Coordinates of C-alpha atoms and ligand atoms in Angstrom, one line a residue:
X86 CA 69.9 162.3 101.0
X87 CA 69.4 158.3 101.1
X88 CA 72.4 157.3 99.4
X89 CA 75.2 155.0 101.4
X90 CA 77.2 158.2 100.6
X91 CA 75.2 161.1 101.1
X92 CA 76.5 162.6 103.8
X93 CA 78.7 165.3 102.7
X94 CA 76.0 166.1 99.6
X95 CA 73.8 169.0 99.6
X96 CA 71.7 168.0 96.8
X97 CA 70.4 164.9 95.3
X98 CA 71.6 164.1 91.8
X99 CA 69.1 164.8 89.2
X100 CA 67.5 161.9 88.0
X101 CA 69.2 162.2 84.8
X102 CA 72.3 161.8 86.3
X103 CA 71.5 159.0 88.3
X104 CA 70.3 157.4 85.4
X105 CA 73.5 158.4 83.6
X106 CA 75.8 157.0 86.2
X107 CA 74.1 153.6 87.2
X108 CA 74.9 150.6 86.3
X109 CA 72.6 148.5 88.5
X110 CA 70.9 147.2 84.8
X111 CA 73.7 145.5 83.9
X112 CA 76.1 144.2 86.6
X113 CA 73.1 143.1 88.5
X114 CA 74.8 139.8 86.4
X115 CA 77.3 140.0 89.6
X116 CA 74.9 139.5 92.0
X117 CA 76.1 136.1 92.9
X118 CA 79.9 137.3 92.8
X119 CA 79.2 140.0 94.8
X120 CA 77.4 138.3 97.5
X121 CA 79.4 135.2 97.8
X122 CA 82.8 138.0 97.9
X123 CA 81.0 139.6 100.9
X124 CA 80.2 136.3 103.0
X125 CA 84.2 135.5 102.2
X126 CA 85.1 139.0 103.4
X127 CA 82.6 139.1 106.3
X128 CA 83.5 135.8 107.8
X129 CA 87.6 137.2 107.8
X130 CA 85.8 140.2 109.7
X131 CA 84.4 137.7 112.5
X132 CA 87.7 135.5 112.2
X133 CA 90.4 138.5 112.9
X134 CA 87.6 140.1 115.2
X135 CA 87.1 143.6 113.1
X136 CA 83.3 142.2 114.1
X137 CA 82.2 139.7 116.4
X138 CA 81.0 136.3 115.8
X139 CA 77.7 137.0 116.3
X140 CA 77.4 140.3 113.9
X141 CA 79.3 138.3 111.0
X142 CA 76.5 135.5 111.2
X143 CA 73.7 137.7 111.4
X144 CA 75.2 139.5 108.5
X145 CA 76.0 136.2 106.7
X146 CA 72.7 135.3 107.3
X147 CA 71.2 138.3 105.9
X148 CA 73.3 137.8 102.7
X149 CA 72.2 134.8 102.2
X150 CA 68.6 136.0 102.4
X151 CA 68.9 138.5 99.4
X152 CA 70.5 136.0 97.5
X153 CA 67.9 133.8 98.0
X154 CA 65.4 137.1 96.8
X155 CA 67.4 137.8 93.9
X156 CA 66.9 133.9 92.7
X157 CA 63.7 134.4 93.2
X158 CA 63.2 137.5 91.2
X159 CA 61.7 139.5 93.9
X160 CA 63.9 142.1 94.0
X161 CA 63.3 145.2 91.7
X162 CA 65.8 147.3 90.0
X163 CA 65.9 151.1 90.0
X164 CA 68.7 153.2 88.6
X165 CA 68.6 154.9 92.2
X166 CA 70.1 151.8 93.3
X167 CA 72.9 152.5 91.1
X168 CA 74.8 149.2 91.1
X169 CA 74.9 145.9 92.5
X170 CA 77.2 146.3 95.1
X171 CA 75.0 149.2 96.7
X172 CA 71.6 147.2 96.2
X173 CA 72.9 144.4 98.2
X174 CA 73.5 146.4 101.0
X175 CA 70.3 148.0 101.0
X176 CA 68.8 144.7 100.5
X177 CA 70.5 143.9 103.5
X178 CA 69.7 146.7 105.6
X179 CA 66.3 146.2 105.1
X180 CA 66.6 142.5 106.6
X181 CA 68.7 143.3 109.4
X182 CA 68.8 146.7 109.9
X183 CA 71.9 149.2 110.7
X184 CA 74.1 145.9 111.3
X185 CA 74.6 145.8 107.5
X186 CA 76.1 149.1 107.3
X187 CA 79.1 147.1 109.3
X188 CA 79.6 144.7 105.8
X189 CA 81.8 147.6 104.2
X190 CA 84.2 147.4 106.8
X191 CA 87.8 147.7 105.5
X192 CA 86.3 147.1 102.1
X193 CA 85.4 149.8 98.8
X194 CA 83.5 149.3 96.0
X195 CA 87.0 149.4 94.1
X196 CA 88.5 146.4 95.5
X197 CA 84.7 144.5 95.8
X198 CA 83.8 145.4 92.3
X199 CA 87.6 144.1 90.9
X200 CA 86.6 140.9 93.2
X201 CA 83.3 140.5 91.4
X202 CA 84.8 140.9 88.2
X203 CA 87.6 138.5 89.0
X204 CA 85.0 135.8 90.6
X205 CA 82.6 136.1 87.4
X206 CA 85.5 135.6 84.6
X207 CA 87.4 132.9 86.4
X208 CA 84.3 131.0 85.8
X209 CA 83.4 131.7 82.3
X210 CA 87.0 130.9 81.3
X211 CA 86.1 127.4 82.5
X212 CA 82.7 127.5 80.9
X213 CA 84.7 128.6 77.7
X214 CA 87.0 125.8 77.5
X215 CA 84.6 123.5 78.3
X216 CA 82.8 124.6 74.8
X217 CA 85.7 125.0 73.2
X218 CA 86.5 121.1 74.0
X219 CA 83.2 120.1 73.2
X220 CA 83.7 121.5 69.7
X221 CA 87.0 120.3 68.8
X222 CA 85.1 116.4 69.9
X223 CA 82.7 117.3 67.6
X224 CA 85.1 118.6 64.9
X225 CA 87.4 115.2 65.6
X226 CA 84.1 112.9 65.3
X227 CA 83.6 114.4 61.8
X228 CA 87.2 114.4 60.8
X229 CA 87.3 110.9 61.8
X230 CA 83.8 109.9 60.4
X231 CA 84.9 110.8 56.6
X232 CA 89.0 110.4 57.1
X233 CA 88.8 108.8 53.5
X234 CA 87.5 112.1 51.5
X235 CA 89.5 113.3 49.3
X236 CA 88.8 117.3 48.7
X237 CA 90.8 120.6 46.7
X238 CA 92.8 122.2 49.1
X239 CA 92.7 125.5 48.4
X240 CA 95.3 128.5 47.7
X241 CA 94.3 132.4 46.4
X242 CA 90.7 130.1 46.3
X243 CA 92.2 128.7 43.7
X244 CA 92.4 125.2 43.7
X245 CA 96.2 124.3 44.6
X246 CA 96.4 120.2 45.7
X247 CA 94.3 117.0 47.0
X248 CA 93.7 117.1 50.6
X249 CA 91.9 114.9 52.9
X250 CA 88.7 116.7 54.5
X251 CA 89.8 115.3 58.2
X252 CA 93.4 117.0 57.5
X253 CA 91.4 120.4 56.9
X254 CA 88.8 120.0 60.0
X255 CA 91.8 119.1 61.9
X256 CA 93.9 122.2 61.2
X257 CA 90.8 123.6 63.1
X258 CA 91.1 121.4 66.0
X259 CA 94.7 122.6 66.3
X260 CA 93.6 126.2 66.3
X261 CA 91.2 125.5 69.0
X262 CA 93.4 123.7 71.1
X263 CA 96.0 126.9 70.9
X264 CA 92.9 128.7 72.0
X265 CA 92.1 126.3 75.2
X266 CA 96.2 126.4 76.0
X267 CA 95.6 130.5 76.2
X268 CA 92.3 130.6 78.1
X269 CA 94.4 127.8 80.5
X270 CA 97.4 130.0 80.2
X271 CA 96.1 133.5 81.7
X272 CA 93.7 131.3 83.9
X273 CA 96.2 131.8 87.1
X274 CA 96.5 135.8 86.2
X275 CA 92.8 135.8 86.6
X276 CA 92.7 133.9 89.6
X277 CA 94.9 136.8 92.3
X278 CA 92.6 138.0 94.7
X279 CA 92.6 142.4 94.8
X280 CA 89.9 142.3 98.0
X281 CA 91.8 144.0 100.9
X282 CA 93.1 147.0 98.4
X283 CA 90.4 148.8 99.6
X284 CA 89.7 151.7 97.6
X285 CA 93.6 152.0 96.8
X286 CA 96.0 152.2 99.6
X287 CA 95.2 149.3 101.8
X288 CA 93.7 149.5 105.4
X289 CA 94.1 150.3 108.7
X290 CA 92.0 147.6 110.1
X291 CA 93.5 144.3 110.8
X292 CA 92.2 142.4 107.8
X293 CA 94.0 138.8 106.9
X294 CA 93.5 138.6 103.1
X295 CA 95.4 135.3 103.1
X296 CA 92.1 133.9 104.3
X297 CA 89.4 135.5 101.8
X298 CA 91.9 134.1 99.1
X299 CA 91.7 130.8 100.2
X300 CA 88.2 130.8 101.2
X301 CA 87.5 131.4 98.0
X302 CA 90.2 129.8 96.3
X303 CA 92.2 131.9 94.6
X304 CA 95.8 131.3 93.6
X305 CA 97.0 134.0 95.0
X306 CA 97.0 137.9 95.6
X307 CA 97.8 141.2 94.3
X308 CA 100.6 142.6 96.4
X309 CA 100.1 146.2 95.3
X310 CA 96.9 147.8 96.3
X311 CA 97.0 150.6 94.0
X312 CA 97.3 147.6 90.9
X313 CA 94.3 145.4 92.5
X314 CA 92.0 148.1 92.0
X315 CA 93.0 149.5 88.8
X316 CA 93.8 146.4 87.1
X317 CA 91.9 145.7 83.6
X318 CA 94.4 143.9 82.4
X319 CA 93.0 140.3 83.2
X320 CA 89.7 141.0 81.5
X321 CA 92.0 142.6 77.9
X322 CA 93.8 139.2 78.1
X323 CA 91.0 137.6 78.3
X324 CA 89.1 139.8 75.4
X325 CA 92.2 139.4 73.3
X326 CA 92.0 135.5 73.6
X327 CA 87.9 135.6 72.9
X328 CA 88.9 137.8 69.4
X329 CA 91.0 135.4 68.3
X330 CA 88.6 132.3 68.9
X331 CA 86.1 134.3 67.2
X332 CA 88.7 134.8 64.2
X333 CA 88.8 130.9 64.2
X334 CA 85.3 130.6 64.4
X335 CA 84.5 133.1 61.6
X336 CA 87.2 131.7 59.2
X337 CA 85.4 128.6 59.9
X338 CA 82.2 130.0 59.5
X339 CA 83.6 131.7 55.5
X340 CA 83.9 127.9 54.9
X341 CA 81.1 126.9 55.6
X342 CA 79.3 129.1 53.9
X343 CA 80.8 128.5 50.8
X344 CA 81.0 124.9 51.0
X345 CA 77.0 124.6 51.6
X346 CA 76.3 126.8 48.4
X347 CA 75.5 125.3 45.7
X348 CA 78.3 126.6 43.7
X349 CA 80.4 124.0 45.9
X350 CA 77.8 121.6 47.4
X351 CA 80.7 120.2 49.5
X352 CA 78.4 119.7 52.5
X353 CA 74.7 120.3 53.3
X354 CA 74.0 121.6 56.8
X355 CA 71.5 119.6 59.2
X356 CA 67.8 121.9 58.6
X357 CA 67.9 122.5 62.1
X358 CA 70.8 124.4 61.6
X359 CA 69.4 126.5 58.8
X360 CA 66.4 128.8 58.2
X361 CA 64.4 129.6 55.2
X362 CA 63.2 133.0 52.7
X363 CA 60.1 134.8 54.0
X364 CA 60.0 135.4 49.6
X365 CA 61.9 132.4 48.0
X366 CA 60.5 128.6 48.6
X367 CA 63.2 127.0 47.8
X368 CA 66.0 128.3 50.0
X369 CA 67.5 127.3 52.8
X370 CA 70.1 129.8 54.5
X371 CA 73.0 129.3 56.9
X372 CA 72.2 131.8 58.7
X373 CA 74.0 130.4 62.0
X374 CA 77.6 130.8 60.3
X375 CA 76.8 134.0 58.9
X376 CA 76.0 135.1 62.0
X377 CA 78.7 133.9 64.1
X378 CA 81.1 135.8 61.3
X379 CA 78.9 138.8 61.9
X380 CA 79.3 138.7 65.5
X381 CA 82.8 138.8 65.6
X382 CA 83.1 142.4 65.3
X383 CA 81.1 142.8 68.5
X384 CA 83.9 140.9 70.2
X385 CA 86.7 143.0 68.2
X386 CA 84.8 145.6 69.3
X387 CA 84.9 144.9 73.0
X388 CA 88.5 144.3 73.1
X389 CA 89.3 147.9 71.2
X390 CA 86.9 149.3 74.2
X391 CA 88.4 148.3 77.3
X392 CA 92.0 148.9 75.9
X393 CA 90.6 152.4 75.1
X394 CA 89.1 152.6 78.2
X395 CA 92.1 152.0 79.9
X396 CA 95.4 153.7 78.2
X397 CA 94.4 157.2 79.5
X398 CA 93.9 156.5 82.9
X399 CA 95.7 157.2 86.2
X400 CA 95.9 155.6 88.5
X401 CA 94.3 153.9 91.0
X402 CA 90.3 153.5 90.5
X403 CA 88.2 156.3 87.7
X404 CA 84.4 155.6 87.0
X405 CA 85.5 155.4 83.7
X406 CA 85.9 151.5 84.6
X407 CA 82.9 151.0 84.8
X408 CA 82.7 150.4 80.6
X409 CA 84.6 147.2 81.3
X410 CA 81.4 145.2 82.2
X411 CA 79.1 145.7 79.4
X412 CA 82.1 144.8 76.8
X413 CA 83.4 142.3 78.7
X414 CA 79.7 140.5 79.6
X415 CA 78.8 141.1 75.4
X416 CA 82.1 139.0 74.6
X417 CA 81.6 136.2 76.8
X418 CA 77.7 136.1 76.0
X419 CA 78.8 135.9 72.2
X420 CA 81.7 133.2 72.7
X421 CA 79.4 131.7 74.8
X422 CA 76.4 131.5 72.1
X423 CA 78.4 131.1 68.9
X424 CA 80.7 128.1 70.6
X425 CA 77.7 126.2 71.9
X426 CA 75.3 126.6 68.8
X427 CA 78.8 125.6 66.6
X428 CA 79.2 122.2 67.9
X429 CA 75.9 120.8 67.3
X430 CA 76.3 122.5 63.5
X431 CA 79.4 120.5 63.1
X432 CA 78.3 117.2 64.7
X433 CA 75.0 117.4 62.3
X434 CA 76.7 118.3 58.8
X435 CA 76.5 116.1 55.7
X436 CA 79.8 115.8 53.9
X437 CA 79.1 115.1 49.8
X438 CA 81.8 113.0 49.5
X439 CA 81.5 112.6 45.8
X440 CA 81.2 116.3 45.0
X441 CA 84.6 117.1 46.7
X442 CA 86.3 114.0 44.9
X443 CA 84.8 115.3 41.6
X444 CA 86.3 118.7 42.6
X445 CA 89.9 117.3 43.5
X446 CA 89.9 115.6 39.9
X447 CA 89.3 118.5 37.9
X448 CA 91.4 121.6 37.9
X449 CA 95.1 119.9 37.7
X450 CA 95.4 119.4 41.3
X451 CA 97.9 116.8 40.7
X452 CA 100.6 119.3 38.7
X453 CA 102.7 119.6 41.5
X454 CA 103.2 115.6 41.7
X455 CA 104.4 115.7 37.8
X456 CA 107.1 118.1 38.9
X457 CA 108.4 116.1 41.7
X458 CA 108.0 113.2 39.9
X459 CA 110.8 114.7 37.3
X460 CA 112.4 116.1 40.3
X461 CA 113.0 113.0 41.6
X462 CA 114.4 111.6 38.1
X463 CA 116.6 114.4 38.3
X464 CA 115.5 117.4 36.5
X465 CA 116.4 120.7 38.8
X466 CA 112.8 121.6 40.2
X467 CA 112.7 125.0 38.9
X468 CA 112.6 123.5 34.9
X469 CA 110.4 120.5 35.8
X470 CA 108.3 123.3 36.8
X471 CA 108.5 124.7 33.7
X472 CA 108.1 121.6 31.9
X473 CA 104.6 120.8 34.0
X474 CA 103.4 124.1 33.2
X475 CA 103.8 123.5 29.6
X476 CA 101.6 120.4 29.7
X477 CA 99.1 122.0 32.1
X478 CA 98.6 124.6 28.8
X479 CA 98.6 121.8 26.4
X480 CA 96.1 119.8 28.3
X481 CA 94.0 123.0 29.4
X482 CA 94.1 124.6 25.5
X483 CA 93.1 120.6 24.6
X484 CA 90.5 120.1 27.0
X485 CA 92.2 117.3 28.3
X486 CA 93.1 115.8 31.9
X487 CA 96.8 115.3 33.1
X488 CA 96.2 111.8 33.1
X489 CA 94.4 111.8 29.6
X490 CA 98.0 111.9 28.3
X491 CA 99.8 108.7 26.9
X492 CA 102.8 108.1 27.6
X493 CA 104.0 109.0 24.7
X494 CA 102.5 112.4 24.4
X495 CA 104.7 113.0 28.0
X496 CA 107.8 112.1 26.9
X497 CA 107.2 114.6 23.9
X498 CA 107.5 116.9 26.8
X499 CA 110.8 115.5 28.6
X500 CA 112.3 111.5 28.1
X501 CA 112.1 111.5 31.6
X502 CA 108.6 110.0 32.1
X503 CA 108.3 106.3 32.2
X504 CA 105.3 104.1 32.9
X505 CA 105.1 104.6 36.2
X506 CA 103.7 108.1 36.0
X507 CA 100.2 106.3 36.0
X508 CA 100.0 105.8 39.7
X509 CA 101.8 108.9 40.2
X510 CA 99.1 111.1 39.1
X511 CA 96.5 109.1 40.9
X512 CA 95.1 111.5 43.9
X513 CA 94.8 108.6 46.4
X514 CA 98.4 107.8 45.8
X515 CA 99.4 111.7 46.2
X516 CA 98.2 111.7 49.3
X517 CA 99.6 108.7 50.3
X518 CA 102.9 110.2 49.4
X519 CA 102.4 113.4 51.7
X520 CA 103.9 111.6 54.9
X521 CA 105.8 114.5 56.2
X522 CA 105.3 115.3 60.1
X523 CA 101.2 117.0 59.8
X524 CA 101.2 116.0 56.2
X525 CA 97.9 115.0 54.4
X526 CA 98.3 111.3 55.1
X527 CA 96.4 109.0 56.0
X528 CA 99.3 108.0 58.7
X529 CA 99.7 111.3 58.9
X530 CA 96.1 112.3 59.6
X531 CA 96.0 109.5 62.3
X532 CA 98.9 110.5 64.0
X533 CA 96.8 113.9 64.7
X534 CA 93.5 112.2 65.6
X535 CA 95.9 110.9 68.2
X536 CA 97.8 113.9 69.1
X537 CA 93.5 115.7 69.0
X538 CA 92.3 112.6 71.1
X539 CA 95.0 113.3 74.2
X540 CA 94.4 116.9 73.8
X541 CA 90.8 116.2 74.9
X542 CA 91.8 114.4 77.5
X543 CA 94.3 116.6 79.4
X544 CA 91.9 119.5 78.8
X545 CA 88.9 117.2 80.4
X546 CA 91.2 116.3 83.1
X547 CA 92.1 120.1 83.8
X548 CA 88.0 120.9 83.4
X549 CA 87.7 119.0 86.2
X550 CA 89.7 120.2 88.6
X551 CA 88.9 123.6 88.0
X552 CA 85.3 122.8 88.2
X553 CA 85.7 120.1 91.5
X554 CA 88.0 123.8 93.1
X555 CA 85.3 126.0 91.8
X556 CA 82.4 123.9 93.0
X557 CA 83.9 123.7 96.9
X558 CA 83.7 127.5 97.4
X559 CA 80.6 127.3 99.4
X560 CA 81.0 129.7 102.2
Ligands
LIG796 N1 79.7 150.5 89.6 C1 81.1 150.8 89.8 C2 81.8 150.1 88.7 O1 81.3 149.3 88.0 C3 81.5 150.2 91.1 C4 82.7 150.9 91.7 C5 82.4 152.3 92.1 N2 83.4 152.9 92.8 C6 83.4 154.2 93.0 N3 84.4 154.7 93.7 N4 82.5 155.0 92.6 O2 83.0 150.4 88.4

């Protein structure tokens, strides 16, 4: 019996079961976590004096060898290794012999593989809001670029009143930025060290896990061993934050799609973004929003998974935790792609300015502006209502435009309208008029590319310490 654990066993597992059980093919992704978490926890070892000097270097040493042979691909993967934290130290026996069996010391897989997991996400959070950032500057660029287009906003689909394209992109900037504020937000929650829980009550041994938190810079640590090693809760927050920026993104995405078709022709994508018919010439498919709204239901799917997962389960540690890494790994692989393919898509679109105008002008999207305007003169909204909806009907069974009436023909309607209806109607002055706080303005509009622009900054700002704190832990 070669396992690590094989002592008390009688028989080897079948190879079916070993292949069942493994999950060396996937968190192999760890190895860097996992070996970086061990030169943390060995060097506490030699510190407190669990080991001396001299066996923690050789051991750090070794560690450092089989990372260097994972990097280099030389080390193959057998579902008899059965995960990563196991193929290290075999790794590592092989380089320095029975020494390496002294790594494990006052440690378990539980609390090493919850360290691992807790190492790897801490950094794709900041790789996450890094992309997410990069996006909204891409998205604000845009906005910012055509901050004159006039376009339908949309209720029901139906088209409801004139908006100005950089209002609507900026609507999903502010989405975006909610998203950055929660990654930021459970940031610190991800950040507790559980190394020291052992496998769930703790140890005997001496161990300082002060020091392997701030070796490797964590915020802080669990202070119940039984939670550190059965804790998931870190990686649902951080699945339930990656669903909702893929509901952003794929509501996004539904836009897109309809605006590039031709039945809109609001914007035409860059052809790098698009790809063609293997039977029809002449089309030219978004595929890279369709796909990001088909891949949301991975993520959705990943979230349902690990809850799942975990709302049966006692405590402390159960191998049922071992499903947390392939949803978890999916989720941030699919942020990761969707986000970074997304921002070159927005910063390369072409908005048809004159195909949204035209839009905006047809369909009566200046009705509600005839209603305030015999509001404003007076009439109780609910009957100016009633009166514009009598000469929407008029003008829609006359095939005419609101602003095809003359005077005249208005005040058949109500005595109320005078000559300055004209401007009124006009769908440059109606947004002009919308100059309530995150109104359609133009002031308006600026006042968010401002509010956007400081956003970016402060996010930037705490990029770079996270990065500049994650960059020093070299151990
Ligand atoms: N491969 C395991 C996992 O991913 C590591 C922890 C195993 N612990 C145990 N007691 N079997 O969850």
């Amino acid at each position: 019996m070669n396992k690590h654990w094989g002592g008390r066993f009688t028989k080897a597992a079948t190879g079916e079961v070993e292949d069942f059980t493994a999950s060396i093919f996937f968190d192999c992704l760890l190895v860097k976590e996992d070996i970086l978490g061990s030169l943390a926890h060995v060097q506490m070892l030699g510190h407190v004096g669990i080991l001396s000097i001299n066996e923690a270097e050789e051991i750090r040493q070794g560690l450092l060898q089989v990372l260097e042979l994972f990097s280099q691909g030389k080390i193959s993967l057998s579902s008899a290794d059965e995960d990563i934290h196991m193929k290290v130290e075999t790794e590592l026996k092989l380089l320095i012999g029975p020494l390496a069996g002294k790594l494990h010391t006052a440690r378990s897989r539980n609390d090493q593989v919850a360290l691992d997991l807790h190492l790897y996400l801490r950094s794709k959070v900041v790789a996450i809001v890094a992309l997410l950032n990069e996006l909204n500057q891409a998205l604000l660029i845009q906005a910012k670029q055509n901050c004159h287009v006039i376009m339908p906003g949309y209720t029901h689909m139906q088209r409801a009143q004139p908006i100005l394209f950089a209002h609507h992109l900026l609507a999903y900037v502010s989405m975006f930025e909610q998203d950055i504020e929660r990654l930021q937000d459970s940031y610190p929650r991800i950040n507790q060290l559980p190394l020291g829980a052992c496998a769930l009550a703790g140890t005997g041994f001496p161990i300082d896990r002060q020091m392997v938190a701030d070796l490797l810079k964590f915020d802080g640590l669990y202070e119940n061993s039984m939670d550190a090693v059965s804790d998931r809760d870190f990686c649902v927050e951080f699945l339930a934050n990656a669903a909702l920026i893929m509901t952003h993104l794929s509501r996004l995405s539904e836009e897109i799609v309809l605006w590039c078709s031709q039945e809109f022709a609001f914007i035409e994508l860059d052809d790098a973004y698009c790809t063609g018919s293997s039977i029809m010439p002449q089309k030219k498919n978004p595929d890279v929003p369709e796909l990001v709204r088909g891949k949301t239901g991975r993520v959705y799917g990943s979230l349902i998974a690990t809850l799942t997962m975990l709302k049966g389960l006692p405590l402390a540690y159960n191998k049922d935790m071992q499903e947390d890494k392939e949803a978890l790994f999916d989720a941030v692989h699919t942020i990761e792609a969707s986000l970074s393919v997304y921002k070159g898509l927005i910063a390369t679109l072409h908005v048809c300015k004159d195909k949204m105008l035209q839009a905006a002008q047809e369909g009566f999207l200046n009705a509600t502006e005839l209603a305030d305007y015999l509001t404003s003169k007076g009439l109780p909204f609910r009957e100016a209502h009633a009166v514009s909806g009598k000469i929407v009907r008029h003008c829609l069974d006359h095939h005419l435009k609101l602003e095809d009436l003359s005077l005249q023909q208005l005040q058949s309607f109500s005595p109320l309208f005078s000559q300055d209806i004209t401007e009124v109607l006009d769908l440059k002055n109606i947004i002009h008029t919308r100059k309530s706080q995150g109104g359609t303005s133009l002031l308006q509009v600026e006042n968010q590319f401002c509010l956007a622009t400081s956003a970016l900054e402060k996010t930037a700002q705490w990029l770079s310490e996270k990065q500049k704190l994650l960059h020093e832990v070299k151990i």
